[in-house]
Tab-separated table of C-alpha atoms and ligand atoms in Angstrom:
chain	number	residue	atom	x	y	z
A	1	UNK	CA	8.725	18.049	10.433
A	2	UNK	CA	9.100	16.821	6.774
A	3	UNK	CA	8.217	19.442	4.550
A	4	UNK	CA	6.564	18.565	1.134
A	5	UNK	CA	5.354	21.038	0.210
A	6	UNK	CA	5.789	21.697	-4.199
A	7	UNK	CA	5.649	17.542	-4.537
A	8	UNK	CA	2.740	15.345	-5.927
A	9	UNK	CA	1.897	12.219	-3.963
A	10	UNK	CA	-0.265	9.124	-5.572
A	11	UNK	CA	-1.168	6.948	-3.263
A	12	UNK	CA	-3.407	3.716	-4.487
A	13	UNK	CA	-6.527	2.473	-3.311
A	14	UNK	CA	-6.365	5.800	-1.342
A	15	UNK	CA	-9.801	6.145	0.179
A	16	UNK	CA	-9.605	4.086	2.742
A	17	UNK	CA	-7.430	2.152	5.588
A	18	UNK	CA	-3.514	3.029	5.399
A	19	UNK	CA	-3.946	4.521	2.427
A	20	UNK	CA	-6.075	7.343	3.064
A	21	UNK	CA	-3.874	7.561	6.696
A	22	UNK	CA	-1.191	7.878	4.530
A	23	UNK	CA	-3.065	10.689	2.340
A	24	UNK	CA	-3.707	12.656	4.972
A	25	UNK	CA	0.340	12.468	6.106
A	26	UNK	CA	1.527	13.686	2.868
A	27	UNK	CA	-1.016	16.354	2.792
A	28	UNK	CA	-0.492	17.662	6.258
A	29	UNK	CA	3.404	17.963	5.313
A	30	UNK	CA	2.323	20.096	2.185
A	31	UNK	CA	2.236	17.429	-0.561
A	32	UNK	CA	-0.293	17.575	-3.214
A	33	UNK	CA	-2.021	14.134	-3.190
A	34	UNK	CA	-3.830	12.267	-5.173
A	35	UNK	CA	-5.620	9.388	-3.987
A	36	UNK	CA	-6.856	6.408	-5.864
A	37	UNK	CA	-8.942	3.568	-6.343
A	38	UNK	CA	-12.047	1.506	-8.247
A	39	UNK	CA	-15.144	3.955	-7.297
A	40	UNK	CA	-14.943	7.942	-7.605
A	41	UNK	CA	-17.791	8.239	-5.047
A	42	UNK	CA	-15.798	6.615	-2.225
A	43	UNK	CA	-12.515	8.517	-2.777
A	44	UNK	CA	-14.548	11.700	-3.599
A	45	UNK	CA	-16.105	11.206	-0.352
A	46	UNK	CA	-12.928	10.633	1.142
A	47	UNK	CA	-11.798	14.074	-0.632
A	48	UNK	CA	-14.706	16.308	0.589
A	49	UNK	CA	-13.865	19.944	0.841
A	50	UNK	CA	-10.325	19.419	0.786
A	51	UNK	CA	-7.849	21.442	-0.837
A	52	UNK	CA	-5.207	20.089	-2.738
A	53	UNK	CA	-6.627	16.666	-2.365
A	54	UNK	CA	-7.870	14.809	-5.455
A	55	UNK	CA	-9.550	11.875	-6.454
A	56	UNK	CA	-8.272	9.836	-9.438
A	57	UNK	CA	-9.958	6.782	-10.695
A	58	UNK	CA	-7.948	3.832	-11.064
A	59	UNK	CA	-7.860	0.030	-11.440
A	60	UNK	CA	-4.541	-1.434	-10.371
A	61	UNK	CA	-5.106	-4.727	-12.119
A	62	UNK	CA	-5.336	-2.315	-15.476
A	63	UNK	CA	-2.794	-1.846	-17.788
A	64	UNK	CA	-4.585	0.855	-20.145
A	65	UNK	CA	-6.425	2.201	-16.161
A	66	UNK	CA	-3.129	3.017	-14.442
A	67	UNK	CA	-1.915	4.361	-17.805
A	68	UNK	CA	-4.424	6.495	-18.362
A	69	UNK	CA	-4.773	7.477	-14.354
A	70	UNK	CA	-1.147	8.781	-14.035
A	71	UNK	CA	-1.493	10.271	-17.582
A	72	UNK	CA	-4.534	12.439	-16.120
A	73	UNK	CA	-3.033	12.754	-12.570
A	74	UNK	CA	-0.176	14.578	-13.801
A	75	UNK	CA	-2.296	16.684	-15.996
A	76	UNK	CA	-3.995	18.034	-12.959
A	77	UNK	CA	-1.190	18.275	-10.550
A	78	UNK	CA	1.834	17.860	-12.075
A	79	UNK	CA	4.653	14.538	-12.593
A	80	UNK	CA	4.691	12.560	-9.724
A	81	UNK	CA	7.286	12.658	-6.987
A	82	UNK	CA	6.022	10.215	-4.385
A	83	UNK	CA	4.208	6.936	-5.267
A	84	UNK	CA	2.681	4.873	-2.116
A	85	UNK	CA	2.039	1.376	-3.471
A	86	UNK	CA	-0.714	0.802	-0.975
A	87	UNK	CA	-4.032	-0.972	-3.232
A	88	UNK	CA	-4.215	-4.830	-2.142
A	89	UNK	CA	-6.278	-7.498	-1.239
A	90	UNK	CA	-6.202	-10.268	1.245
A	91	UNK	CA	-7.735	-13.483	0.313
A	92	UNK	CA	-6.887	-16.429	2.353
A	93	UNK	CA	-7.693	-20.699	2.021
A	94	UNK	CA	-5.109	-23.287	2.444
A	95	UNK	CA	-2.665	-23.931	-0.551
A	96	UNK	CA	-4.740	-26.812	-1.403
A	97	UNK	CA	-7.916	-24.999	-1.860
A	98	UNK	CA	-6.772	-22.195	-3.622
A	99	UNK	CA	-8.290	-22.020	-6.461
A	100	UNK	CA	-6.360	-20.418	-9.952
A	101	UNK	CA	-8.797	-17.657	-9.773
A	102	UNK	CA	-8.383	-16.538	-6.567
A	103	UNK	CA	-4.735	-16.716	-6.673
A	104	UNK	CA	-4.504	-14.610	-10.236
A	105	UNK	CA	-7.239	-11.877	-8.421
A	106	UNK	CA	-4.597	-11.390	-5.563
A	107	UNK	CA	-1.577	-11.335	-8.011
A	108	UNK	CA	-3.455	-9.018	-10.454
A	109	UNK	CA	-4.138	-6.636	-7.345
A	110	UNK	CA	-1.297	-6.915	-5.247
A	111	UNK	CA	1.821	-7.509	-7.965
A	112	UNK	CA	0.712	-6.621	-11.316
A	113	UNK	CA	-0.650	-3.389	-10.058
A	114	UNK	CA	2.648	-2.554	-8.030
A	115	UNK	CA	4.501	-3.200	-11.318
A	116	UNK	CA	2.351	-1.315	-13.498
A	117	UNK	CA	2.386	1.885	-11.232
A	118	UNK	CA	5.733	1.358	-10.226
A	119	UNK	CA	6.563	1.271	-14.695
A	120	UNK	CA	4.425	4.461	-14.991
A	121	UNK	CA	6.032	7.000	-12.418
A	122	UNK	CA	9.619	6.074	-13.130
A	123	UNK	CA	9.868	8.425	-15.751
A	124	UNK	CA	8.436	11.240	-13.800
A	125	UNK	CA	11.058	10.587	-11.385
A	126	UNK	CA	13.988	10.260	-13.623
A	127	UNK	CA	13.187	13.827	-15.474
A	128	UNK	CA	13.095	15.150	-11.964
A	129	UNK	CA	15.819	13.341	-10.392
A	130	UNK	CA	14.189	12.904	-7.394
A	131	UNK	CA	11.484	10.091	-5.900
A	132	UNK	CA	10.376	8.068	-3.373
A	133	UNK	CA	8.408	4.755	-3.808
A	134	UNK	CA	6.957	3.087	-0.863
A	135	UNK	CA	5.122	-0.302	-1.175
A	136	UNK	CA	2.944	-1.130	1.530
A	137	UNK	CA	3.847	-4.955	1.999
A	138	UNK	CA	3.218	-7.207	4.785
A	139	UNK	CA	4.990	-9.427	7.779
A	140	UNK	CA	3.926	-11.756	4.866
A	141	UNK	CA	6.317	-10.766	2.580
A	142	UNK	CA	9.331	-11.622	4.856
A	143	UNK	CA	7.329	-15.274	5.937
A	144	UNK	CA	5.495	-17.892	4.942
A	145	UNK	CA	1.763	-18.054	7.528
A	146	UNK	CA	-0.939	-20.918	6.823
A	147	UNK	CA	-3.337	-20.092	4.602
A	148	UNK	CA	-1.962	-17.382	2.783
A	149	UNK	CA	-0.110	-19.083	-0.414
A	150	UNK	CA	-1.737	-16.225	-2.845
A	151	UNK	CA	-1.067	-13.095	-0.233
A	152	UNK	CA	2.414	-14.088	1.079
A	153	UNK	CA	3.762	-14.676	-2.147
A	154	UNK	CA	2.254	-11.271	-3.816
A	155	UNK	CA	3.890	-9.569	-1.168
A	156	UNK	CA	7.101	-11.265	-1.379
A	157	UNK	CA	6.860	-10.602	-4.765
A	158	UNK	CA	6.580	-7.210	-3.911
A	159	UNK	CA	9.603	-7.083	-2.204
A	160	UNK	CA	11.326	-8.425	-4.832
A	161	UNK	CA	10.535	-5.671	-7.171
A	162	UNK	CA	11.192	-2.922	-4.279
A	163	UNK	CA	14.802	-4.225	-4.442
A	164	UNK	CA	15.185	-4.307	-7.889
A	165	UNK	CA	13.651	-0.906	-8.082
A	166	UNK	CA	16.347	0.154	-5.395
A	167	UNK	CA	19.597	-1.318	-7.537
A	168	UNK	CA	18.202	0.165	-10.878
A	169	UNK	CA	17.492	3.661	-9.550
A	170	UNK	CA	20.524	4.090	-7.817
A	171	UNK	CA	22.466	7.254	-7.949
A	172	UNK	CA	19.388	8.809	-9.157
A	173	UNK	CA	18.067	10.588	-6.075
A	174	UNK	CA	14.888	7.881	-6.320
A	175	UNK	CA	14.490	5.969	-3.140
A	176	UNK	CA	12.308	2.285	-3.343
A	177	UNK	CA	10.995	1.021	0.328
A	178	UNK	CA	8.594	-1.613	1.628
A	179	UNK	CA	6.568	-1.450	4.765
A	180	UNK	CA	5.670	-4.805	6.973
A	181	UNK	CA	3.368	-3.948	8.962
A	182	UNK	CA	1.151	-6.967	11.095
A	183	UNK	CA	-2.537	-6.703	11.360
A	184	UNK	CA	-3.458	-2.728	10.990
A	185	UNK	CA	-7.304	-1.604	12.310
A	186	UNK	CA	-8.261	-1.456	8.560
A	187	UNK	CA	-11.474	-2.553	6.516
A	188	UNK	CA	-9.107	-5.723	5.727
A	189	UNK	CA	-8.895	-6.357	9.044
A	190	UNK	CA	-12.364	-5.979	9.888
A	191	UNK	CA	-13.498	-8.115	7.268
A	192	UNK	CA	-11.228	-11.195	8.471
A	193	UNK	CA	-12.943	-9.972	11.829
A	194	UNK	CA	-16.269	-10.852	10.257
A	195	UNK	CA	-14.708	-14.092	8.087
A	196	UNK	CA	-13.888	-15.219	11.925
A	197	UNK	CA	-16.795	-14.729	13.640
A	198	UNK	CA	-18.554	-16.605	10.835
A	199	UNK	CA	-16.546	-19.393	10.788
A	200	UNK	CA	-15.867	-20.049	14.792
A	201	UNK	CA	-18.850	-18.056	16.191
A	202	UNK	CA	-16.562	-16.401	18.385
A	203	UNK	CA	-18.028	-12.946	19.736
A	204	UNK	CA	-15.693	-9.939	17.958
A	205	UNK	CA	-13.275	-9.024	20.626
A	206	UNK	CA	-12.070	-12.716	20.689
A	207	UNK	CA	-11.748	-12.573	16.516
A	208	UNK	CA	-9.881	-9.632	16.956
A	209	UNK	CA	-7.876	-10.665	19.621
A	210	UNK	CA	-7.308	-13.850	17.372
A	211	UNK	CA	-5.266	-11.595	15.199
A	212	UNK	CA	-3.984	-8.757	17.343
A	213	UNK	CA	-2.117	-11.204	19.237
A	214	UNK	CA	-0.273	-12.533	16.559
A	215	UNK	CA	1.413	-8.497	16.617
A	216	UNK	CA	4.446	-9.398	18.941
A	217	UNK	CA	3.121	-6.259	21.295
A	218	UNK	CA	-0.085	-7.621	20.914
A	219	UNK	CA	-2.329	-5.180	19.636
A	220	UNK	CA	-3.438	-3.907	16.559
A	221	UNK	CA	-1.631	-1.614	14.880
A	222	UNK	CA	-3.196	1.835	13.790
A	223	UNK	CA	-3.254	2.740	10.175
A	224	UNK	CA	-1.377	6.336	11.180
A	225	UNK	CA	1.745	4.448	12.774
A	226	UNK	CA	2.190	3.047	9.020
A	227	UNK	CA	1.761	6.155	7.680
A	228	UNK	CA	4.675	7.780	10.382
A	229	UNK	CA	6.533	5.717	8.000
A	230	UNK	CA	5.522	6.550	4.451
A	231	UNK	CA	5.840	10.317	5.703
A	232	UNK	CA	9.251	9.742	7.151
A	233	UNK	CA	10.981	7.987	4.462
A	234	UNK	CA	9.863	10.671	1.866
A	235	UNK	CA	11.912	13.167	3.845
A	236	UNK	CA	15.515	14.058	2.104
A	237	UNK	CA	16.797	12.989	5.479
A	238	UNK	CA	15.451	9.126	4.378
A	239	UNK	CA	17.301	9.665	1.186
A	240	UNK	CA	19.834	6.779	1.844
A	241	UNK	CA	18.130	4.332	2.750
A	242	UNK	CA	17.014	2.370	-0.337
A	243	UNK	CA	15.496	-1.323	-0.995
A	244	UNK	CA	14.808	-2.148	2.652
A	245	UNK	CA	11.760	-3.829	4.123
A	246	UNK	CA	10.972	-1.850	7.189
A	247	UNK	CA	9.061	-4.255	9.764
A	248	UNK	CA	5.585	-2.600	11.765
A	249	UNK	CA	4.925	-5.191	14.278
A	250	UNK	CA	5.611	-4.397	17.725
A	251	UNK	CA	8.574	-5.964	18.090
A	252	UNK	CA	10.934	-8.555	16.559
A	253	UNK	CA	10.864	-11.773	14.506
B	301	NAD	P1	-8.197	-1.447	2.761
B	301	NAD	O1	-9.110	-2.507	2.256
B	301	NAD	O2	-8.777	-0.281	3.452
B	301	NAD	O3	-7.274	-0.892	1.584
B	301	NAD	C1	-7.061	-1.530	0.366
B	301	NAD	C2	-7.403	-0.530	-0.713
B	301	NAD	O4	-7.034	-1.062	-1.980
B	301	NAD	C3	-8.899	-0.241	-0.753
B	301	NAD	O5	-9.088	1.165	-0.803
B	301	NAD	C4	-9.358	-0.905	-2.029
B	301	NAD	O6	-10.457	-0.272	-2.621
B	301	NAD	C5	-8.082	-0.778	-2.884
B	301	NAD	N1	-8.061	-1.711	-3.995
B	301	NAD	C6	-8.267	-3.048	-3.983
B	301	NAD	N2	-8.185	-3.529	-5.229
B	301	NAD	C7	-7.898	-2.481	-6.054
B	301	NAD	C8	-7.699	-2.333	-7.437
B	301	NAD	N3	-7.765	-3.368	-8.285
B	301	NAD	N4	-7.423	-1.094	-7.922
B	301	NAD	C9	-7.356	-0.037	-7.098
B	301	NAD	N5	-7.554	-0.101	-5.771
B	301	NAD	C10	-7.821	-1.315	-5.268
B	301	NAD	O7	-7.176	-2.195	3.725
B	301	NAD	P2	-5.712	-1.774	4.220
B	301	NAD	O8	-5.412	-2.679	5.329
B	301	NAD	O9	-5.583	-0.332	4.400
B	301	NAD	O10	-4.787	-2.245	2.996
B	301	NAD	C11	-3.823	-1.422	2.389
B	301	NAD	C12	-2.581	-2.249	2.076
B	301	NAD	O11	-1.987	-2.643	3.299
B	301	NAD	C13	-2.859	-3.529	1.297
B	301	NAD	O12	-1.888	-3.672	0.278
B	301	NAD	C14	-2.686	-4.616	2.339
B	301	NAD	O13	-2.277	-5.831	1.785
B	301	NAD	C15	-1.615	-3.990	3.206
B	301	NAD	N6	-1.516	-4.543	4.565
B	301	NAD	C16	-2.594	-4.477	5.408
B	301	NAD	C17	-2.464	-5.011	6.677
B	301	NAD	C18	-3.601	-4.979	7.670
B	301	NAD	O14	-3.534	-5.705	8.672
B	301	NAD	N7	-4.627	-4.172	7.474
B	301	NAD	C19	-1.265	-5.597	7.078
B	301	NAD	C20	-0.201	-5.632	6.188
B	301	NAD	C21	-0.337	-5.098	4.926
């Protein structure tokens, strides 16, 4: 079992879906975590009674937000060792209707906020000489799908930067990893669920199974299988493996 106990995770847009599966992972292994996202009442919620759980408000998409978030973070619980790269959204429409807006909303979520978090722990992990990021990506970072111009190339994006973060930190006892996971049971997920059912009047089990199937075991995937990952490559055991895009689909390419 990987013990973290004495380490501070930050895990973004943390109250919900893989991120708060991935919360509750870290903190279960003995991590202090702190979980963020837009609105304190949903991630307090998320918190309840829980000890060394906290809730941290923070907009991705924010330069002076994340600043001030990791500032106040490690105020409360000390520089952070673990980062889980986890806030995104998922807006989809052929290349052809996608509009400027939409496509700068998903970058500003998805990529700028990556970078900016990913900028604002480094040091925290350099003066410690030890870290582990983790960037929850997507099968659409590794390929192009219809429809998802904006999302696919955030996420390959993200990629991108995971590697780079791997060759710069190297030798530095800092690890940088993406997850690909298909279609997780997530409020994402649901909502394309809904975005489905609208669109085709299909009943929900079909919508689902519209996506599900597309996971080569066909099925969806549960948010804690993604976090088996984020908890297993922040053990010292994961510590060589470094700028790799781990794929969570039931099966292969
Ligand atoms: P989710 O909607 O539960 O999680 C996304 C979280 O990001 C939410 O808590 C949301 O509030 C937060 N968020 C959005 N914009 C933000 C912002 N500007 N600042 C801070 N927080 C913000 O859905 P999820 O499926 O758990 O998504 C988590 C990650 O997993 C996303 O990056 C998503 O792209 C990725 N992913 C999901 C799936 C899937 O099928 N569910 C598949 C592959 C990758």
């Amino acid at each position: 079992m990987t013990d973290l106990s004495g380490k501070h995770a930050l895990v973004t847009g943390g109250g919900s879906g893989i991120g708060w599966a991935s919360a509750q992972a870290l903190r279960a292994a003995g991590a202090t975590v702190t979980i963020t996202g837009r609105r304190l009442g949903v991630l307090q919620e998320a918190v309840g009674e829980s000890t060394g759980l906290y809730a941290q408000v923070m907009d991705v998409s924010d330069e002076a937000s994340v600043q001030a978030a990791m500032v106040e973070a490690a105020k409360r619980a000390g520089p952070i060792d673990i980062l889980v790269v986890n806030a995104g959204i998922a807006e989809t429409a052929p290349t052809a209707k996608t509009s400027l807006d939409m496509w700068r909303r998903v970058m500003a979520t998805n990529l700028d906020g990556a970078f900016l978090c990913c900028r604002e722990v480094l040091p925290h992990m350099l003066a410690s000489g030890w870290g582990r990021i983790i960037s929850v990506a997507s099968v659409a970072g590794l390929r192009g799908a219809k429809y998802t111009a904006a999302y696919a190339a955030s996420k390959h994006g993200l990629i991108g930067l995971t590697r780079v973060l791997s060759e710069e930190c190297m030798g530095t006892g800092i690890t940088a990893n993406a997850l690909c996971p298909g279609f997780v049971r997530t409020p994402i997920v649901a909502r394309s669920v809904q975005a489905i059912m609208a669109r085709s009047s299909m009943p929900a089990a079909e919508a689902e199974a519209a996506l599900s199937g597309s996971n080569r075991h066909g099925r969806l995937i549960e948010p804690e299988e993604v976090a088996a990952w984020v908890l297993h490559l922040c053990a010292d055991a994961a510590g060589s493996v470094s700028g790799q895009t781990i794929e969570i689909t039931g099966g292969q390419a």
